[in-house]
């Protein structure tokens, strides 16, 4: 048994020796392959460089022989593009019936009407109706609208007792909802981009739609609870939101309020970074920017969908704080804002 164990040990030592020699051979061959790979890579790079030089020569000779034809084609394309842009502007003006003949020059004054509710919420009138009712929607997620007969009833101390409660079958998300022509339009809580049209008088859902591209990122960086901000101006219903594909810039979408369908969409240069709210007035987007800790809000980006020239840089009257929502009322030419629990009116 001892002799057999010695022989086994001797065989193991020989196998180890052979394996080490084999490892050395493999390592040397791998080193050769690495150097060969580097050489092939250098040759391929040199070939690519020569191909690029040849391509530039071909492009040069092609441009010298066909330069006149190319110029003519490019001029035709440019002329066609200009014609298409003019036709698009004419179509948009017809869609809007007539362009507005005024621009926002400044904010004249502010009035804090009341302080009720939490940090997030919205309040408004219906610019599509003749009545003076006030609607209060408190919170960024809720399913009850408070309706007041007028602003005096809203301002009373026991205002919640004076209000008519209108429950919703589906809760809202954010503070970007609007009331227009007797309907509440809002982003449905728990959905990516579903917009609900709710008949306030009959208390039932009148329609719904999906807003393409919306709902993935907040409409404004400083109001992360609002993914879709709906707005109303002289031309009707709009939707404001941001998209990752636009680099976080705000997108404007015109919506047919009756059919609940998209009419047109515009990518704007207005960034959602540093923005807290926005509103539409006379076909024009006005974006409010602020500091994360709250400060003096300024309108630093303005975009007219019809291409008219406007001047940004308007500052709201001195008031330190932040806005949860700012909505324009085209009937009264005022802004209805919610700032740190206060309901504010800005006269334009």
Short mmCIF file of C-alpha atoms in Angstrom, two decimals:
data_model
loop_
_atom_site.label_atom_id
_atom_site.label_comp_id
_atom_site.label_asym_id
_atom_site.label_seq_id
_atom_site.Cartn_x
_atom_site.Cartn_y
_atom_site.Cartn_z
CA UNK A 1 0.00 0.00 0.00
CA UNK A 2 2.90 2.33 0.82
CA UNK A 3 4.52 1.68 -2.57
CA UNK A 4 1.22 2.34 -4.33
CA UNK A 5 0.77 5.67 -2.49
CA UNK A 6 4.31 6.74 -3.43
CA UNK A 7 3.63 5.88 -7.08
CA UNK A 8 0.36 7.84 -6.97
CA UNK A 9 2.15 10.91 -5.56
CA UNK A 10 4.79 10.61 -8.26
CA UNK A 11 2.09 10.49 -10.98
CA UNK A 12 0.37 13.56 -9.52
CA UNK A 13 3.65 15.51 -9.54
CA UNK A 14 4.22 14.57 -13.19
CA UNK A 15 0.67 15.67 -14.10
CA UNK A 16 1.21 19.03 -12.33
CA UNK A 17 4.50 19.52 -14.21
CA UNK A 18 2.84 18.72 -17.56
CA UNK A 19 -0.08 21.08 -16.78
CA UNK A 20 2.30 23.94 -15.95
CA UNK A 21 4.14 23.45 -19.24
CA UNK A 22 0.82 23.36 -21.10
CA UNK A 23 -0.28 26.59 -19.35
CA UNK A 24 2.91 28.34 -20.47
CA UNK A 25 2.27 27.27 -24.07
CA UNK A 26 -1.36 28.51 -23.96
CA UNK A 27 -0.33 31.85 -22.43
CA UNK A 28 2.30 32.41 -25.10
CA UNK A 29 -0.26 31.67 -27.84
CA UNK A 30 -2.79 34.03 -26.25
CA UNK A 31 -0.16 36.77 -26.15
CA UNK A 32 0.46 36.19 -29.84
CA UNK A 33 -3.27 36.43 -30.58
CA UNK A 34 -3.48 39.75 -28.66
CA UNK A 35 -0.66 41.25 -30.68
CA UNK A 36 -2.26 39.94 -33.88
CA UNK A 37 -5.61 41.44 -32.87
CA UNK A 38 -3.97 44.83 -32.24
CA UNK A 39 -2.30 44.65 -35.66
CA UNK A 40 -5.60 43.79 -37.39
CA UNK A 41 -7.31 46.66 -35.57
CA UNK A 42 -4.63 49.10 -36.75
CA UNK A 43 -5.05 47.88 -40.31
CA UNK A 44 -8.86 48.25 -40.14
CA UNK A 45 -8.55 51.79 -38.75
CA UNK A 46 -6.14 52.70 -41.52
CA UNK A 47 -8.56 51.27 -44.08
CA UNK A 48 -11.45 53.29 -42.61
CA UNK A 49 -9.37 56.46 -42.81
CA UNK A 50 -8.62 55.78 -46.48
CA UNK A 51 -12.34 55.12 -47.15
CA UNK A 52 -13.26 58.44 -45.47
CA UNK A 53 -10.72 60.30 -47.60
CA UNK A 54 -12.08 58.62 -50.72
CA UNK A 55 -15.66 59.49 -49.72
CA UNK A 56 -14.72 63.15 -49.24
CA UNK A 57 -13.09 63.19 -52.69
CA UNK A 58 -16.21 61.63 -54.23
CA UNK A 59 -18.47 64.17 -52.46
CA UNK A 60 -16.25 67.02 -53.65
CA UNK A 61 -16.27 65.91 -57.30
CA UNK A 62 -20.03 65.28 -57.08
CA UNK A 63 -20.67 68.73 -55.68
CA UNK A 64 -18.58 70.43 -58.34
CA UNK A 65 -20.39 68.64 -61.17
CA UNK A 66 -23.95 68.89 -59.80
CA UNK A 67 -23.76 72.16 -57.84
CA UNK A 68 -26.22 74.05 -60.04
CA UNK A 69 -28.82 71.27 -59.91
CA UNK A 70 -28.47 70.98 -56.12
CA UNK A 71 -28.96 74.70 -55.64
CA UNK A 72 -32.11 74.62 -57.75
CA UNK A 73 -33.49 71.63 -55.81
CA UNK A 74 -32.68 73.24 -52.47
CA UNK A 75 -34.37 76.49 -53.50
CA UNK A 76 -37.47 74.54 -54.57
CA UNK A 77 -37.54 72.72 -51.24
CA UNK A 78 -37.14 75.97 -49.30
CA UNK A 79 -39.92 77.64 -51.27
CA UNK A 80 -42.19 74.63 -50.71
CA UNK A 81 -41.42 74.68 -46.98
CA UNK A 82 -42.25 78.40 -46.73
CA UNK A 83 -45.53 77.84 -48.56
CA UNK A 84 -46.43 74.99 -46.22
CA UNK A 85 -45.65 77.15 -43.16
CA UNK A 86 -47.86 79.96 -44.48
CA UNK A 87 -50.68 77.51 -45.18
CA UNK A 88 -50.31 76.11 -41.66
CA UNK A 89 -50.52 79.60 -40.14
CA UNK A 90 -53.64 80.37 -42.19
CA UNK A 91 -55.22 77.10 -41.10
CA UNK A 92 -54.47 77.81 -37.45
CA UNK A 93 -55.92 81.32 -37.68
CA UNK A 94 -59.08 79.89 -39.20
CA UNK A 95 -59.19 77.28 -36.45
CA UNK A 96 -58.92 80.05 -33.84
CA UNK A 97 -61.52 82.15 -35.73
CA UNK A 98 -59.39 85.30 -35.28
CA UNK A 99 -56.10 86.12 -33.62
CA UNK A 100 -56.09 88.19 -30.43
CA UNK A 101 -55.11 91.82 -30.90
CA UNK A 102 -53.55 92.27 -27.44
CA UNK A 103 -50.63 90.91 -25.41
CA UNK A 104 -50.03 90.79 -21.69
CA UNK A 105 -48.19 93.95 -20.63
CA UNK A 106 -48.04 93.32 -16.90
CA UNK A 107 -49.82 92.39 -13.67
CA UNK A 108 -51.57 95.42 -12.24
CA UNK A 109 -52.37 94.23 -8.72
CA UNK A 110 -53.09 91.26 -6.51
CA UNK A 111 -55.81 90.51 -4.00
CA UNK A 112 -55.73 87.69 -1.44
CA UNK A 113 -59.40 86.69 -1.39
CA UNK A 114 -59.17 84.02 1.32
CA UNK A 115 -56.85 81.51 2.92
CA UNK A 116 -58.36 78.08 3.06
CA UNK A 117 -57.11 74.59 2.31
CA UNK A 118 -53.61 73.15 2.20
CA UNK A 119 -50.56 73.88 0.09
CA UNK A 120 -52.05 72.38 -3.08
CA UNK A 121 -55.37 73.18 -4.72
CA UNK A 122 -57.17 75.31 -7.29
CA UNK A 123 -60.16 77.62 -7.47
CA UNK A 124 -61.90 79.20 -10.42
CA UNK A 125 -64.96 80.53 -12.19
CA UNK A 126 -66.47 79.10 -15.34
CA UNK A 127 -65.59 81.57 -18.16
CA UNK A 128 -68.01 79.78 -20.47
CA UNK A 129 -71.07 80.53 -18.30
CA UNK A 130 -72.78 83.78 -17.24
CA UNK A 131 -73.24 82.83 -13.58
CA UNK A 132 -70.88 84.04 -10.82
CA UNK A 133 -70.33 80.66 -9.14
CA UNK A 134 -66.99 79.92 -7.50
CA UNK A 135 -65.53 76.41 -7.49
CA UNK A 136 -62.97 75.17 -4.97
CA UNK A 137 -60.95 71.97 -5.51
CA UNK A 138 -58.70 71.36 -2.51
CA UNK A 139 -55.72 69.01 -2.55
CA UNK A 140 -53.68 67.31 -5.27
CA UNK A 141 -55.78 64.11 -4.95
CA UNK A 142 -59.48 64.41 -4.12
CA UNK A 143 -62.97 63.68 -5.47
CA UNK A 144 -65.20 66.49 -4.11
CA UNK A 145 -65.87 69.90 -5.68
CA UNK A 146 -67.19 72.73 -3.49
CA UNK A 147 -69.54 75.08 -5.38
CA UNK A 148 -70.40 78.57 -4.02
CA UNK A 149 -73.15 80.87 -5.28
CA UNK A 150 -70.73 83.80 -5.68
CA UNK A 151 -67.46 85.19 -4.36
CA UNK A 152 -69.15 86.80 -1.34
CA UNK A 153 -70.46 83.42 -0.19
CA UNK A 154 -66.98 82.00 -0.70
CA UNK A 155 -65.38 84.72 1.44
CA UNK A 156 -67.62 84.09 4.47
CA UNK A 157 -66.06 82.46 7.53
CA UNK A 158 -68.33 79.43 7.48
CA UNK A 159 -67.92 79.07 3.74
CA UNK A 160 -67.86 75.25 3.73
CA UNK A 161 -71.41 75.23 5.13
CA UNK A 162 -72.56 77.49 2.28
CA UNK A 163 -71.06 75.28 -0.41
CA UNK A 164 -72.77 72.64 -2.51
CA UNK A 165 -70.72 69.43 -2.49
CA UNK A 166 -70.33 67.73 -5.87
CA UNK A 167 -68.73 64.26 -5.57
CA UNK A 168 -66.82 62.80 -8.50
CA UNK A 169 -67.00 59.11 -9.47
CA UNK A 170 -63.27 59.20 -10.31
CA UNK A 171 -60.73 61.25 -8.27
CA UNK A 172 -58.46 63.89 -9.78
CA UNK A 173 -54.68 64.12 -9.72
CA UNK A 174 -52.64 67.33 -9.49
CA UNK A 175 -54.09 70.84 -9.63
CA UNK A 176 -54.30 71.36 -13.38
CA UNK A 177 -58.07 70.98 -13.78
CA UNK A 178 -60.40 73.60 -15.28
CA UNK A 179 -64.16 74.22 -15.41
CA UNK A 180 -65.41 75.31 -18.82
CA UNK A 181 -68.98 75.52 -20.21
CA UNK A 182 -70.42 73.58 -17.28
CA UNK A 183 -67.89 70.75 -17.42
CA UNK A 184 -64.94 69.90 -15.21
CA UNK A 185 -61.90 68.71 -17.17
CA UNK A 186 -59.28 66.93 -15.07
CA UNK A 187 -56.46 64.37 -15.04
CA UNK A 188 -57.74 61.12 -13.56
CA UNK A 189 -55.82 59.93 -10.50
CA UNK A 190 -53.91 56.68 -11.05
CA UNK A 191 -53.85 57.00 -14.85
CA UNK A 192 -50.91 57.99 -17.01
CA UNK A 193 -52.64 60.58 -19.22
CA UNK A 194 -56.41 60.09 -19.07
CA UNK A 195 -58.48 63.29 -19.11
CA UNK A 196 -62.03 63.12 -17.76
CA UNK A 197 -64.89 65.42 -18.83
CA UNK A 198 -67.45 65.64 -16.01
CA UNK A 199 -70.88 67.28 -16.24
CA UNK A 200 -71.22 69.23 -12.97
CA UNK A 201 -74.98 69.80 -13.21
CA UNK A 202 -75.90 66.20 -14.08
CA UNK A 203 -73.08 64.75 -11.94
CA UNK A 204 -71.89 62.19 -14.45
CA UNK A 205 -68.90 61.57 -16.73
CA UNK A 206 -69.56 63.02 -20.19
CA UNK A 207 -66.40 61.81 -21.93
CA UNK A 208 -62.75 60.86 -21.65
CA UNK A 209 -59.58 60.89 -23.75
CA UNK A 210 -55.90 59.97 -23.62
CA UNK A 211 -53.39 62.79 -24.15
CA UNK A 212 -50.49 61.36 -26.21
CA UNK A 213 -47.00 61.80 -24.72
CA UNK A 214 -48.21 63.27 -21.42
CA UNK A 215 -48.05 62.01 -17.85
CA UNK A 216 -44.51 60.61 -17.67
CA UNK A 217 -42.87 63.67 -16.10
CA UNK A 218 -44.28 66.68 -14.20
CA UNK A 219 -45.48 69.62 -16.25
CA UNK A 220 -43.43 71.91 -13.96
CA UNK A 221 -40.41 70.89 -11.90
CA UNK A 222 -41.51 72.90 -8.83
CA UNK A 223 -45.05 71.44 -8.93
CA UNK A 224 -44.28 67.74 -9.20
CA UNK A 225 -47.86 66.76 -8.25
CA UNK A 226 -49.21 68.08 -11.59
CA UNK A 227 -48.44 65.98 -14.67
CA UNK A 228 -51.07 67.58 -16.95
CA UNK A 229 -52.11 71.22 -16.60
CA UNK A 230 -55.32 72.13 -18.40
CA UNK A 231 -55.98 75.76 -19.35
CA UNK A 232 -58.69 77.94 -20.90
CA UNK A 233 -58.33 81.17 -22.86
CA UNK A 234 -60.21 83.10 -25.57
CA UNK A 235 -59.81 80.14 -27.94
CA UNK A 236 -61.03 77.38 -25.64
CA UNK A 237 -59.38 74.38 -23.97
CA UNK A 238 -55.65 73.62 -23.89
CA UNK A 239 -53.38 71.07 -22.22
CA UNK A 240 -49.84 71.80 -21.02
CA UNK A 241 -47.34 69.06 -20.20
CA UNK A 242 -43.66 68.13 -20.52
CA UNK A 243 -42.10 65.22 -22.36
CA UNK A 244 -38.69 63.50 -22.03
CA UNK A 245 -38.36 63.61 -25.84
CA UNK A 246 -38.43 67.43 -25.79
CA UNK A 247 -35.70 67.62 -23.15
CA UNK A 248 -38.24 68.51 -20.49
CA UNK A 249 -39.62 71.47 -22.45
CA UNK A 250 -43.32 72.25 -22.21
CA UNK A 251 -45.66 70.99 -24.95
CA UNK A 252 -48.92 72.81 -25.83
CA UNK A 253 -51.90 70.81 -27.10
CA UNK A 254 -55.14 72.39 -28.33
CA UNK A 255 -58.16 70.27 -27.41
CA UNK A 256 -61.66 70.34 -28.88
CA UNK A 257 -63.70 70.64 -25.67
CA UNK A 258 -66.91 69.34 -27.27
CA UNK A 259 -65.47 66.27 -29.01
CA UNK A 260 -62.62 65.83 -26.50
CA UNK A 261 -60.06 65.36 -29.28
CA UNK A 262 -56.61 66.78 -30.07
CA UNK A 263 -56.67 69.56 -32.67
CA UNK A 264 -52.99 70.55 -32.82
CA UNK A 265 -49.78 70.36 -30.79
CA UNK A 266 -46.68 72.59 -30.44
CA UNK A 267 -43.23 71.96 -28.92
CA UNK A 268 -42.14 75.11 -27.10
CA UNK A 269 -38.69 76.38 -26.04
CA UNK A 270 -40.00 76.91 -22.48
CA UNK A 271 -38.26 74.60 -20.02
CA UNK A 272 -40.13 72.90 -17.19
CA UNK A 273 -37.01 73.16 -15.00
CA UNK A 274 -37.45 75.88 -12.41
CA UNK A 275 -41.09 76.38 -13.48
CA UNK A 276 -43.93 76.31 -10.95
CA UNK A 277 -47.01 77.10 -13.08
CA UNK A 278 -48.18 78.41 -16.46
CA UNK A 279 -51.28 79.74 -18.17
CA UNK A 280 -52.61 80.36 -21.67
CA UNK A 281 -53.87 83.82 -22.64
CA UNK A 282 -54.73 84.79 -26.20
CA UNK A 283 -53.04 81.78 -27.90
CA UNK A 284 -49.93 82.47 -25.82
CA UNK A 285 -48.20 80.38 -23.18
CA UNK A 286 -46.85 82.26 -20.14
CA UNK A 287 -44.57 80.24 -17.83
CA UNK A 288 -43.89 81.29 -14.21
CA UNK A 289 -40.48 80.49 -12.70
CA UNK A 290 -39.48 80.58 -9.04
CA UNK A 291 -36.90 79.24 -6.61
CA UNK A 292 -37.42 75.81 -4.96
CA UNK A 293 -37.79 77.47 -1.55
CA UNK A 294 -40.35 79.98 -2.85
CA UNK A 295 -39.75 83.61 -3.73
CA UNK A 296 -40.88 86.18 -6.27
CA UNK A 297 -42.49 84.55 -9.32
CA UNK A 298 -41.52 85.84 -12.77
CA UNK A 299 -42.85 85.13 -16.27
CA UNK A 300 -39.58 84.34 -18.04
CA UNK A 301 -40.79 82.39 -21.07
CA UNK A 302 -43.60 83.34 -23.45
CA UNK A 303 -44.61 81.40 -26.56
CA UNK A 304 -47.29 82.45 -29.07
CA UNK A 305 -48.53 79.50 -31.16
CA UNK A 306 -49.17 81.87 -34.10
CA UNK A 307 -45.64 83.25 -33.98
CA UNK A 308 -46.40 86.79 -32.82
CA UNK A 309 -43.66 88.65 -30.94
CA UNK A 310 -44.08 88.86 -27.16
CA UNK A 311 -41.91 90.16 -24.34
CA UNK A 312 -41.16 87.89 -21.36
CA UNK A 313 -39.68 89.05 -18.07
CA UNK A 314 -42.88 90.15 -16.33
CA UNK A 315 -42.81 89.98 -12.55
CA UNK A 316 -45.82 89.29 -10.39
CA UNK A 317 -46.52 91.85 -7.65
CA UNK A 318 -44.15 91.43 -4.72
CA UNK A 319 -45.26 88.40 -2.79
CA UNK A 320 -42.89 85.83 -1.36
CA UNK A 321 -44.08 82.26 -1.75
CA UNK A 322 -44.96 79.66 -4.35
CA UNK A 323 -47.94 78.86 -6.55
CA UNK A 324 -49.67 75.52 -6.77
CA UNK A 325 -51.66 76.66 -9.80
CA UNK A 326 -52.29 79.80 -11.88
CA UNK A 327 -55.25 79.87 -14.30
CA UNK A 328 -56.38 82.63 -16.65
CA UNK A 329 -60.02 83.67 -16.87
CA UNK A 330 -60.58 85.12 -20.37
CA UNK A 331 -63.96 86.54 -19.44
CA UNK A 332 -62.65 88.72 -16.58
CA UNK A 333 -59.04 89.09 -17.80
CA UNK A 334 -57.75 87.93 -14.42
CA UNK A 335 -55.56 85.17 -13.01
CA UNK A 336 -57.02 82.87 -10.37
CA UNK A 337 -54.05 81.54 -8.37
CA UNK A 338 -53.53 79.23 -5.39
CA UNK A 339 -50.46 80.20 -3.39
CA UNK A 340 -49.49 78.45 -0.13
CA UNK A 341 -53.13 77.79 0.78
CA UNK A 342 -54.33 81.30 -0.21
CA UNK A 343 -56.75 82.05 -3.04
CA UNK A 344 -55.38 85.01 -5.01
CA UNK A 345 -56.63 87.15 -7.91
CA UNK A 346 -54.10 88.92 -10.15
CA UNK A 347 -55.50 91.73 -12.31
CA UNK A 348 -53.83 92.02 -15.71
#
